Coordinates of C-alpha atoms and ligand atoms in Angstrom, one line a residue:
M1 CA -34.5 -181.9 11.0
A2 CA -35.4 -179.9 14.9
D3 CA -34.5 -181.7 17.5
K4 CA -38.4 -181.0 18.9
P5 CA -41.5 -183.1 17.1
L6 CA -42.4 -180.5 14.3
R7 CA -45.8 -179.2 15.1
S8 CA -46.5 -179.6 10.9
T9 CA -45.7 -183.2 11.1
K10 CA -49.0 -184.2 13.0
S11 CA -50.7 -183.7 9.7
Y12 CA -47.6 -184.2 7.4
G13 CA -46.4 -186.9 8.8
K14 CA -49.0 -189.4 9.2
L15 CA -48.7 -192.1 7.2
D16 CA -53.0 -193.0 7.8
R17 CA -56.6 -191.3 6.3
D18 CA -55.7 -188.0 7.8
G19 CA -51.9 -188.0 6.6
F20 CA -53.2 -188.2 2.8
I21 CA -55.6 -185.7 3.4
H22 CA -53.4 -183.0 4.7
R23 CA -50.6 -183.6 2.0
S24 CA -52.7 -184.5 -0.8
W25 CA -55.0 -181.1 -1.3
I26 CA -51.5 -179.0 -0.5
K27 CA -49.6 -181.3 -3.2
A28 CA -51.9 -179.5 -5.3
T29 CA -50.0 -175.9 -4.9
G30 CA -47.1 -178.9 -6.9
L31 CA -45.5 -179.7 -3.9
P32 CA -43.5 -182.9 -4.4
D33 CA -43.1 -186.4 -2.1
H34 CA -39.8 -185.5 -1.0
V35 CA -40.7 -182.2 0.8
F36 CA -42.9 -184.4 3.8
D37 CA -39.8 -185.7 5.1
G38 CA -40.2 -184.0 8.0
R39 CA -38.0 -180.3 6.4
P40 CA -39.7 -177.5 8.1
I41 CA -43.2 -175.9 6.9
I42 CA -42.9 -171.9 7.1
G43 CA -46.0 -169.8 7.0
I44 CA -45.3 -166.1 5.6
A45 CA -48.4 -163.9 6.8
N46 CA -48.2 -161.7 4.0
T47 CA -50.7 -158.6 4.3
W48 CA -50.3 -157.3 0.5
S49 CA -53.0 -156.0 -1.2
E50 CA -53.4 -153.2 -3.6
L51 CA -55.8 -151.0 -0.7
V52 CA -52.3 -150.2 0.6
T53 CA -49.3 -149.2 -1.5
C54 CA -47.8 -149.3 1.7
Q55 CA -46.2 -152.7 1.1
I56 CA -47.5 -153.1 -2.1
G57 CA -44.1 -154.4 -2.9
L58 CA -44.8 -157.0 -0.5
R59 CA -45.9 -159.8 -2.7
D60 CA -42.4 -159.5 -4.6
L61 CA -40.7 -159.4 -1.2
A62 CA -43.0 -163.2 -0.4
E63 CA -40.8 -164.7 -2.9
F64 CA -37.4 -163.5 -2.1
V65 CA -38.5 -165.1 1.3
K66 CA -39.6 -168.2 -0.4
R67 CA -35.9 -168.7 -1.9
G68 CA -34.4 -168.4 1.5
V69 CA -36.7 -170.7 2.9
W70 CA -36.2 -173.0 0.3
E71 CA -32.2 -172.7 0.6
A72 CA -32.3 -173.3 4.5
G73 CA -34.2 -176.4 3.9
G74 CA -37.7 -175.6 4.6
V75 CA -40.9 -175.4 2.8
P76 CA -42.4 -171.6 2.5
I77 CA -46.4 -171.7 2.2
E78 CA -47.4 -167.9 2.2
F79 CA -51.1 -167.2 3.3
P80 CA -53.0 -163.8 3.2
A81 CA -53.9 -161.7 6.8
M82 CA -56.2 -158.3 6.5
S83 CA -54.6 -155.8 5.1
L84 CA -55.0 -152.0 6.7
P85 CA -54.6 -148.7 4.8
E86 CA -54.0 -146.3 6.9
T87 CA -55.3 -144.0 4.9
Q88 CA -57.9 -145.8 3.8
M89 CA -60.0 -147.4 6.1
R90 CA -63.3 -145.9 7.8
P91 CA -64.0 -145.7 10.4
T92 CA -60.2 -145.8 11.3
A93 CA -57.4 -148.6 10.5
M94 CA -56.9 -149.2 14.9
L95 CA -60.6 -150.1 14.6
F96 CA -59.3 -153.6 13.4
R97 CA -55.9 -154.1 14.5
N98 CA -57.1 -156.7 16.7
L99 CA -59.4 -158.8 14.3
L100 CA -55.8 -158.8 12.2
A101 CA -54.5 -160.2 15.3
M102 CA -57.3 -162.5 16.0
E103 CA -57.2 -163.4 12.4
V104 CA -53.2 -164.4 12.2
E105 CA -53.2 -166.0 15.8
E106 CA -55.9 -168.3 14.7
S107 CA -54.6 -169.2 10.9
I108 CA -50.9 -169.7 12.9
R109 CA -52.7 -171.9 15.3
A110 CA -55.2 -173.8 12.7
N111 CA -52.5 -175.0 10.2
P112 CA -49.6 -177.0 10.1
I113 CA -46.9 -174.5 10.1
D114 CA -43.8 -174.4 12.4
G115 CA -42.5 -171.0 11.7
V116 CA -44.1 -167.7 10.3
V117 CA -42.6 -165.0 8.1
L118 CA -44.5 -162.0 9.4
L119 CA -45.0 -159.2 6.7
G120 CA -46.6 -156.0 7.2
G121 CA -45.5 -152.0 7.2
C122 CA -48.6 -149.6 7.1
D123 CA -49.0 -148.5 10.9
K124 CA -51.6 -151.5 12.0
T125 CA -49.8 -154.5 10.1
T126 CA -46.9 -154.6 12.0
P127 CA -48.9 -155.0 16.1
G128 CA -51.1 -156.8 14.6
L129 CA -49.2 -159.7 13.0
L130 CA -47.2 -159.6 16.7
M131 CA -49.6 -159.6 18.5
G132 CA -51.0 -162.3 16.8
A133 CA -47.8 -164.0 16.2
A134 CA -47.3 -163.5 20.2
S135 CA -50.1 -165.3 21.5
V136 CA -49.6 -168.6 19.5
D137 CA -45.0 -167.7 20.5
I138 CA -44.1 -170.4 17.3
P139 CA -40.9 -169.2 16.0
A140 CA -41.5 -166.0 14.1
I141 CA -39.8 -163.0 12.1
F142 CA -40.8 -159.9 11.2
L143 CA -40.0 -158.2 7.3
S144 CA -41.1 -154.8 7.3
S145 CA -42.4 -153.5 3.5
G146 CA -39.9 -150.4 4.0
S147 CA -40.3 -146.8 3.3
M148 CA -40.3 -144.6 0.1
L149 CA -38.3 -142.2 -1.2
N150 CA -38.4 -139.3 0.1
G151 CA -41.2 -136.6 -0.9
K152 CA -40.1 -134.1 -3.5
F153 CA -42.1 -130.7 -4.2
Q154 CA -40.7 -127.4 -5.6
G155 CA -37.2 -128.4 -5.5
R156 CA -37.7 -129.7 -2.1
D157 CA -37.7 -132.6 0.0
I158 CA -41.1 -133.0 1.5
G159 CA -42.1 -135.9 4.3
S160 CA -45.4 -137.7 4.3
G161 CA -48.1 -136.8 6.7
T162 CA -46.0 -134.2 8.4
D163 CA -46.4 -131.9 5.5
V164 CA -50.0 -132.7 5.2
W165 CA -50.4 -131.1 8.4
R166 CA -48.8 -127.6 7.6
F167 CA -49.3 -127.1 4.4
S168 CA -53.1 -128.0 4.9
E169 CA -52.8 -125.2 8.2
A170 CA -51.0 -123.0 5.7
V171 CA -53.9 -123.0 3.2
R172 CA -56.2 -122.4 5.9
A173 CA -54.3 -119.5 7.4
G174 CA -54.4 -118.2 3.3
E175 CA -50.5 -119.1 2.7
M176 CA -50.5 -121.2 0.5
S177 CA -53.0 -121.9 -3.1
L178 CA -54.6 -124.1 -3.6
A179 CA -53.5 -125.6 -6.7
D180 CA -50.0 -125.3 -4.4
F181 CA -52.1 -127.7 -2.4
M182 CA -53.1 -129.8 -4.8
S183 CA -50.1 -130.0 -7.0
A184 CA -47.9 -131.6 -3.8
E185 CA -49.6 -134.6 -3.4
A186 CA -48.1 -136.3 -6.6
G187 CA -44.7 -135.4 -5.2
M188 CA -45.4 -136.4 -1.7
S189 CA -46.0 -140.7 -1.9
R190 CA -44.0 -141.3 -5.2
S191 CA -43.0 -144.9 -5.3
A192 CA -43.9 -147.5 -3.1
G193 CA -43.6 -148.2 1.1
V194 CA -44.3 -146.8 3.7
C195 CA -44.7 -143.2 5.1
N196 CA -41.0 -141.7 4.8
T197 CA -41.0 -139.6 8.4
M198 CA -40.3 -140.6 11.9
G199 CA -44.3 -142.0 11.9
T200 CA -46.1 -145.0 12.9
A201 CA -45.2 -147.4 10.3
S202 CA -41.9 -146.7 10.1
T203 CA -41.2 -146.2 14.3
M204 CA -42.7 -149.7 14.5
A205 CA -40.4 -151.3 11.9
S206 CA -37.5 -149.1 14.0
L207 CA -38.7 -151.6 16.7
T208 CA -38.6 -154.3 15.7
E209 CA -35.3 -154.3 15.3
A210 CA -35.1 -153.4 18.8
L211 CA -37.0 -155.4 19.8
G212 CA -35.0 -158.0 18.6
I213 CA -37.7 -159.5 16.4
S214 CA -36.8 -158.4 12.6
L215 CA -33.5 -158.8 11.1
P216 CA -31.1 -155.7 11.1
N217 CA -32.0 -152.8 8.7
N218 CA -35.2 -153.8 8.4
A219 CA -37.3 -150.2 9.3
A220 CA -34.7 -147.7 6.7
L221 CA -33.7 -149.4 4.2
P222 CA -36.2 -148.0 1.0
A223 CA -38.7 -150.1 -0.5
V224 CA -36.9 -150.1 -3.6
D225 CA -34.0 -151.4 -2.2
S226 CA -32.7 -154.2 -3.8
R227 CA -30.8 -154.7 -0.2
R228 CA -34.6 -155.4 0.7
K229 CA -35.0 -158.1 -1.3
V230 CA -30.9 -159.5 0.1
L231 CA -32.9 -158.6 3.4
A232 CA -35.8 -160.6 2.2
H233 CA -34.0 -163.5 1.6
L234 CA -31.9 -163.5 4.4
T235 CA -35.4 -163.5 6.7
G236 CA -36.6 -166.5 4.9
N237 CA -32.8 -168.1 5.7
R238 CA -33.1 -167.0 9.4
I239 CA -36.5 -168.8 9.9
V240 CA -36.0 -171.7 9.3
Q241 CA -33.1 -172.2 11.8
L242 CA -35.3 -169.9 14.8
V243 CA -37.8 -173.3 14.0
K244 CA -34.4 -175.8 14.2
D245 CA -33.4 -174.3 17.3
D246 CA -37.2 -173.7 18.6
V247 CA -36.0 -169.6 19.1
K248 CA -40.0 -168.3 20.1
P249 CA -40.9 -164.9 20.1
S250 CA -40.8 -165.0 24.0
D251 CA -37.6 -166.0 23.6
I252 CA -36.8 -162.7 22.2
M253 CA -39.7 -160.4 23.4
T254 CA -38.0 -160.2 26.5
R255 CA -38.4 -157.8 29.7
E256 CA -35.3 -156.5 28.3
A257 CA -35.8 -155.8 25.1
F258 CA -39.2 -154.1 25.2
E259 CA -37.2 -151.7 27.5
N260 CA -34.9 -151.1 24.5
A261 CA -37.7 -150.6 21.9
I262 CA -38.7 -147.8 24.2
L263 CA -35.5 -146.9 24.6
L264 CA -35.2 -146.5 20.6
H265 CA -39.2 -145.2 20.5
A266 CA -37.4 -141.6 22.8
A267 CA -33.9 -141.4 20.3
I268 CA -35.9 -142.0 16.9
G269 CA -38.6 -139.7 17.8
G270 CA -40.8 -142.3 18.2
S271 CA -45.0 -142.1 17.5
T272 CA -47.4 -141.7 20.3
N273 CA -49.0 -144.6 18.5
A274 CA -46.6 -147.5 19.6
V275 CA -47.0 -146.7 22.9
V276 CA -50.7 -148.3 22.8
H277 CA -48.7 -151.2 20.5
L278 CA -46.4 -152.1 22.7
L279 CA -48.4 -152.8 25.9
A280 CA -51.2 -154.6 23.9
L281 CA -48.3 -156.6 22.7
A282 CA -46.5 -156.9 26.0
G283 CA -49.6 -157.8 27.4
R284 CA -50.2 -160.5 24.7
L285 CA -46.2 -162.3 25.7
G286 CA -47.1 -161.6 29.4
V287 CA -43.4 -159.3 29.7
P288 CA -45.0 -156.8 32.9
L289 CA -44.9 -153.3 30.9
S290 CA -46.8 -150.3 32.4
L291 CA -47.4 -146.7 30.7
R292 CA -45.5 -145.1 33.4
D293 CA -42.3 -147.3 32.0
F294 CA -42.2 -145.0 28.9
D295 CA -41.7 -142.1 30.6
E296 CA -39.3 -143.8 33.0
I297 CA -37.1 -145.6 31.1
A298 CA -36.8 -143.6 28.0
R299 CA -35.6 -140.2 30.4
D300 CA -32.1 -140.3 29.8
A301 CA -32.5 -140.6 26.2
P302 CA -32.1 -137.3 24.0
L303 CA -33.5 -137.1 20.9
L304 CA -30.3 -139.0 18.4
V305 CA -32.6 -138.4 15.0
D306 CA -33.6 -135.8 13.1
L307 CA -36.6 -137.1 11.4
M308 CA -39.8 -135.8 10.9
P309 CA -41.7 -134.7 12.0
S310 CA -39.7 -133.8 15.0
G311 CA -36.8 -132.6 12.6
R312 CA -35.9 -132.7 9.0
Y313 CA -34.7 -135.5 7.3
L314 CA -36.4 -138.3 6.2
M315 CA -36.6 -142.1 6.2
E316 CA -34.2 -142.6 3.6
D317 CA -31.8 -140.2 4.7
F318 CA -32.2 -142.6 7.8
C319 CA -31.2 -144.7 6.1
Y320 CA -27.9 -143.6 4.2
A321 CA -26.8 -142.1 8.2
G322 CA -27.1 -145.7 9.2
G323 CA -30.4 -146.6 10.1
V324 CA -31.3 -148.0 13.6
P325 CA -28.1 -150.3 14.2
A326 CA -26.5 -147.4 13.7
V327 CA -28.8 -145.3 17.2
M328 CA -28.3 -148.5 18.9
A329 CA -24.9 -148.1 18.6
E330 CA -24.6 -144.6 19.7
L331 CA -27.3 -145.3 22.4
G332 CA -24.4 -146.6 24.3
P333 CA -24.5 -147.7 27.8
L334 CA -28.7 -147.5 27.8
F335 CA -29.1 -149.8 25.6
R336 CA -29.4 -153.2 26.6
R337 CA -27.1 -154.8 24.5
G338 CA -26.5 -159.0 26.1
A339 CA -30.8 -158.5 24.7
L340 CA -31.2 -161.7 22.3
T341 CA -32.5 -160.9 18.2
V342 CA -33.7 -163.6 15.8
A343 CA -31.0 -162.6 14.1
G344 CA -29.2 -165.7 16.5
V345 CA -26.4 -162.7 17.4
T346 CA -27.3 -160.2 21.0
Q347 CA -28.0 -156.3 19.8
G348 CA -24.5 -155.6 21.6
E349 CA -22.9 -157.7 18.6
I350 CA -25.1 -155.5 16.0
A351 CA -24.5 -152.1 17.3
A352 CA -20.6 -153.3 17.0
G353 CA -20.6 -153.4 13.5
A354 CA -22.5 -150.1 13.3
K355 CA -22.0 -147.2 12.1
V356 CA -22.8 -143.6 11.8
W357 CA -22.2 -142.2 8.3
N358 CA -24.1 -138.3 8.8
R359 CA -23.6 -136.6 12.0
D360 CA -27.1 -134.4 10.6
V361 CA -29.0 -136.9 10.7
I362 CA -28.1 -139.2 13.8
G363 CA -26.4 -137.0 16.4
T364 CA -24.9 -138.3 19.9
L365 CA -25.2 -139.0 24.0
E366 CA -22.8 -135.9 24.2
A367 CA -24.0 -134.1 20.8
P368 CA -28.0 -135.0 20.6
V369 CA -30.3 -133.3 18.1
G370 CA -33.1 -132.7 20.8
P371 CA -33.1 -132.9 25.0
S372 CA -34.8 -136.0 26.5
S373 CA -37.3 -137.4 24.4
G374 CA -39.9 -139.9 24.1
V375 CA -43.2 -138.8 25.6
W376 CA -44.0 -137.6 29.1
V377 CA -46.6 -139.0 30.8
L378 CA -49.2 -136.8 32.5
S379 CA -51.7 -138.0 35.6
G380 CA -53.9 -135.8 37.8
N381 CA -57.9 -135.7 37.7
L382 CA -58.4 -135.0 34.5
C383 CA -57.1 -138.3 33.5
P384 CA -56.9 -140.9 36.3
Q385 CA -55.2 -143.7 34.3
G386 CA -52.6 -141.5 32.5
A387 CA -52.1 -139.2 29.0
I388 CA -49.7 -138.9 26.8
L389 CA -47.9 -136.2 25.3
K390 CA -44.8 -136.3 22.6
P391 CA -42.4 -132.9 23.5
S392 CA -40.4 -133.2 21.2
A393 CA -43.2 -132.8 18.5
A394 CA -45.0 -129.8 21.2
T395 CA -44.0 -126.0 21.5
P396 CA -41.7 -125.8 25.0
A397 CA -43.4 -122.3 25.8
L398 CA -46.7 -124.6 26.3
L399 CA -45.3 -127.3 27.8
T400 CA -46.5 -125.1 31.4
H401 CA -49.6 -123.8 30.5
R402 CA -53.1 -122.8 31.8
G403 CA -56.2 -122.0 30.0
R404 CA -59.9 -122.1 29.4
A405 CA -61.7 -125.1 27.8
V406 CA -63.0 -124.3 24.5
V407 CA -65.6 -128.4 24.5
F408 CA -65.9 -130.2 21.7
E409 CA -68.3 -133.4 22.2
D410 CA -67.9 -134.8 19.1
I411 CA -65.9 -135.2 16.3
E412 CA -69.1 -133.7 14.3
D413 CA -69.3 -131.0 17.1
Y414 CA -65.4 -130.0 15.9
H415 CA -65.8 -130.2 12.5
A416 CA -69.3 -128.2 12.7
R417 CA -67.6 -125.6 14.6
I418 CA -64.1 -124.9 14.2
D419 CA -64.1 -123.0 11.9
D420 CA -67.0 -120.3 12.9
P421 CA -65.6 -116.8 13.4
D422 CA -67.7 -116.4 16.3
L423 CA -66.4 -119.6 18.1
E424 CA -64.4 -118.1 21.4
V425 CA -61.3 -118.8 21.2
D426 CA -57.9 -117.3 21.5
E427 CA -54.6 -118.6 21.5
T428 CA -54.2 -118.9 25.6
S429 CA -57.3 -121.6 25.2
I430 CA -57.4 -125.2 25.4
L431 CA -59.1 -127.3 22.7
V432 CA -60.8 -130.2 24.1
L433 CA -62.5 -132.9 22.3
K434 CA -64.6 -135.4 23.1
G435 CA -65.9 -139.4 22.2
C436 CA -62.5 -140.1 20.3
G437 CA -61.6 -143.1 22.0
P438 CA -61.4 -146.8 21.8
K439 CA -65.1 -147.3 23.1
G440 CA -66.6 -143.8 21.8
Y441 CA -65.6 -143.4 17.7
P442 CA -64.8 -146.7 17.6
G443 CA -61.2 -147.3 17.4
M444 CA -59.1 -144.4 18.9
P445 CA -58.8 -142.7 15.7
E446 CA -56.2 -140.3 14.5
V447 CA -57.9 -136.9 15.3
G448 CA -56.3 -135.6 18.4
N449 CA -54.0 -133.2 16.8
M450 CA -56.9 -131.4 15.8
A451 CA -56.8 -128.0 13.4
L452 CA -56.6 -124.8 15.0
P453 CA -58.9 -122.2 14.2
P454 CA -58.4 -120.3 10.8
K455 CA -58.9 -117.4 13.0
I456 CA -56.2 -118.7 15.6
L457 CA -54.2 -119.3 12.3
K458 CA -54.4 -115.7 11.1
A459 CA -52.9 -113.8 13.6
G460 CA -49.9 -116.1 13.6
V461 CA -50.4 -118.9 16.0
T462 CA -49.6 -122.3 15.0
D463 CA -50.2 -124.2 18.1
M464 CA -51.9 -125.3 20.9
V465 CA -52.6 -127.0 23.9
R466 CA -55.1 -129.4 22.9
I467 CA -56.5 -132.5 24.5
S468 CA -58.5 -135.3 23.9
D469 CA -59.2 -139.3 24.1
A470 CA -58.1 -139.5 20.5
R471 CA -54.5 -140.7 19.2
M472 CA -52.7 -138.5 16.9
S473 CA -50.6 -139.7 13.5
G474 CA -47.0 -140.4 14.1
T475 CA -46.1 -137.8 11.3
A476 CA -48.5 -135.0 13.2
Y477 CA -46.7 -132.3 16.0
G478 CA -48.3 -130.2 18.2
T479 CA -48.8 -129.5 21.8
V480 CA -51.4 -132.4 21.9
I481 CA -52.2 -134.4 25.1
L482 CA -53.8 -137.8 23.9
H483 CA -54.6 -141.2 24.8
V484 CA -56.8 -139.8 27.9
A485 CA -57.8 -142.7 30.1
P486 CA -60.5 -143.4 31.2
E487 CA -62.3 -142.0 27.5
A488 CA -64.7 -139.9 28.0
A489 CA -66.9 -142.2 26.8
A490 CA -66.5 -144.7 29.3
G491 CA -66.9 -142.4 31.7
G492 CA -63.8 -140.5 32.3
P493 CA -63.3 -136.8 34.0
L494 CA -63.2 -135.8 30.2
A495 CA -66.4 -136.3 29.8
L496 CA -67.6 -134.2 32.3
V497 CA -64.8 -130.9 31.1
R498 CA -67.3 -127.7 29.6
N499 CA -66.6 -124.4 28.1
G500 CA -64.7 -122.0 30.0
D501 CA -63.3 -125.0 32.9
E502 CA -59.8 -123.7 33.8
I503 CA -57.1 -127.0 32.7
A504 CA -53.6 -127.0 33.7
L505 CA -50.8 -128.6 32.6
D506 CA -47.4 -129.1 34.0
G507 CA -45.5 -130.8 31.8
P508 CA -42.2 -131.2 34.0
N509 CA -44.1 -132.0 36.6
R510 CA -45.7 -134.7 34.8
T511 CA -50.1 -133.5 35.9
L512 CA -52.8 -132.4 33.7
D513 CA -55.6 -130.9 36.2
L514 CA -58.8 -129.6 35.7
L515 CA -59.4 -127.6 38.1
V516 CA -63.2 -127.4 39.1
D517 CA -64.5 -128.7 42.6
D518 CA -65.5 -132.0 43.3
A519 CA -68.7 -131.3 44.1
E520 CA -69.6 -129.8 40.6
L521 CA -67.6 -132.6 39.0
A522 CA -70.2 -135.0 41.2
R523 CA -73.3 -133.3 40.1
R524 CA -71.5 -133.0 36.4
R525 CA -70.9 -137.1 36.7
A526 CA -75.0 -137.3 37.3
E527 CA -76.3 -135.6 34.7
W528 CA -73.7 -137.3 32.2
Q529 CA -75.3 -140.8 33.9
A530 CA -78.5 -139.8 33.4
S531 CA -77.9 -138.6 29.7
R532 CA -75.9 -141.3 28.5
K533 CA -76.8 -143.3 25.4
P534 CA -76.4 -147.5 24.2
P535 CA -73.9 -147.3 22.1
A536 CA -74.5 -146.5 18.2
Y537 CA -73.1 -150.2 17.1
D538 CA -75.3 -153.3 18.0
R539 CA -73.6 -156.4 16.1
G540 CA -70.6 -157.4 14.2
W541 CA -67.3 -156.7 15.2
Y542 CA -67.9 -153.0 16.6
R543 CA -70.2 -154.3 19.0
L544 CA -67.9 -157.2 20.2
Y545 CA -64.8 -154.7 20.2
I546 CA -66.5 -151.7 22.4
D547 CA -68.0 -154.4 24.9
T548 CA -64.9 -155.8 25.4
V549 CA -61.6 -152.9 24.4
L550 CA -59.5 -151.9 27.1
Q551 CA -58.3 -148.5 27.6
A552 CA -55.2 -146.6 26.5
D553 CA -53.4 -146.9 29.1
R554 CA -53.7 -151.3 28.6
G555 CA -52.8 -150.8 25.4
V556 CA -56.5 -150.8 23.5
D557 CA -56.1 -154.7 23.5
L558 CA -59.5 -156.8 23.7
D559 CA -59.9 -158.1 27.1
F560 CA -60.2 -161.7 26.3
L561 CA -57.3 -161.6 23.9
V562 CA -54.4 -160.3 26.6
G563 CA -52.0 -163.0 27.0
K564 CA -51.4 -166.3 24.8
S565 CA -54.1 -168.9 23.4
S566 CA -50.4 -171.7 22.7
A567 CA -50.1 -173.6 19.4
E568 CA -51.6 -176.5 20.8
V569 CA -54.7 -178.0 18.4
T570 CA -55.2 -181.8 19.2
R571 CA -58.1 -182.0 17.8
E572 CA -58.5 -183.5 14.2
S573 CA -60.5 -182.2 11.5
H574 CA -61.9 -185.6 9.6
Ligands
FES601 FE1 -49.5 -146.4 5.7 FE2 -48.7 -144.5 6.2 S1 -50.3 -144.9 5.6 S2 -47.2 -146.4 6.4

């Protein structure tokens, strides 16, 4: 029994008509009288669906969570939450991250739940679940679905996403046959689980460990490894204890925890998408966190993990090499070791029990896999509220670059012209894509790593500077400047760029400038304003989203969802 009265007793503890109604209907699931004696009621929010093979194992894992909850003296009750299949949803799963967060928040708030286990995996499910739970702030713990086994093709390992981009460029350059391209499909995704590269899903799963909101080894254990079932059982044990101890997400995900997440993000060569997700999550919790923090906190953190897309290996290899706890141990003095975790121990205690088993996969501070990593946060007249660049995925020679813009006004314009042999472009050009931000697309899709023109690829050039208000897949690579804020559709200077304009990137000094004088920009702005059209969507979720979504530097949350709602709902339903 908890020292503090449980939320659920307000429903299940009442010996009156309302208590009758609450208990009687839930007893239809097969619950006996004696479980309503004040035990914690544990919700299990499950984003399982057949649309998301990345988390197809969550249905089974939920059963192991339930075992753990029963064993620890709680009562598990599973409920569904929106699944967000990254590879299936149009126009982009990111459009619905905040909808999942809203659904989870209200599902927890409205129901007699004392604690919640969050089951997710595919990219947007992790931040969506965490954001929703953070806004209610009852005890919560995260369990990921785990990653796929290594992909296999023609005798070698291939990585989710990363090799899709590579193969597709090779086909466009005439270096790979279409038959080979098609035959790689089945070998790439050959088991349940999230993408096997350090893409967004594995990045976010890793960050749940750094934030302290999941048990150790949540990220790297493969989806089909039996030890993930054990982890699910232990997760069920721990949530009951967290309720008894009244340990809430806000007690765990503190500023210190976010600093650890940013450090780990750099060390693992994590997805750029984590930036908007961490900013949005911090906003829910009221933790002060800015875009600039990503550059400053991780400035001394080198790349320690040699995983695609920044390196060579895959998540299965990462697991056998020691996973996230081993990286935290290697981060040594940089890591905030006193931070608390849902495991009931500090990050320092977890790191003390970890060891690296394969030095090819996880390096040391003295002999890292690469130089300082993380994301660079750029500023300048092209991105007054910031833009980001992942240096570990970029071509070093392009990190300082001046070139002429080749502008695509929207994604349709890009698709219509990129393969045109008459496109005026050379390898020094800078590709600029507009209309792909939160309001513009809408939903800020992963199109920022736009494929290069075929004539450039055929000349043997594999990278160019690309700039957009979009995101890119966590599995992608290249000298790609993303998340330009404000976006073009919100009137950011990106909207004013024209073909032939000179743009200067100075990565080491973190600047990105459009070399066009102010008078000309003012003239273009007046023209842009006069030609503005109303948004193409005028109803439903799209409308609410476009009207209220914040820019990338604020995490792309909806303005009215920032902060907490609380666990308190005073009115009864009858
Ligand atoms: Fe679901 Fe990559 S598509 S994790």
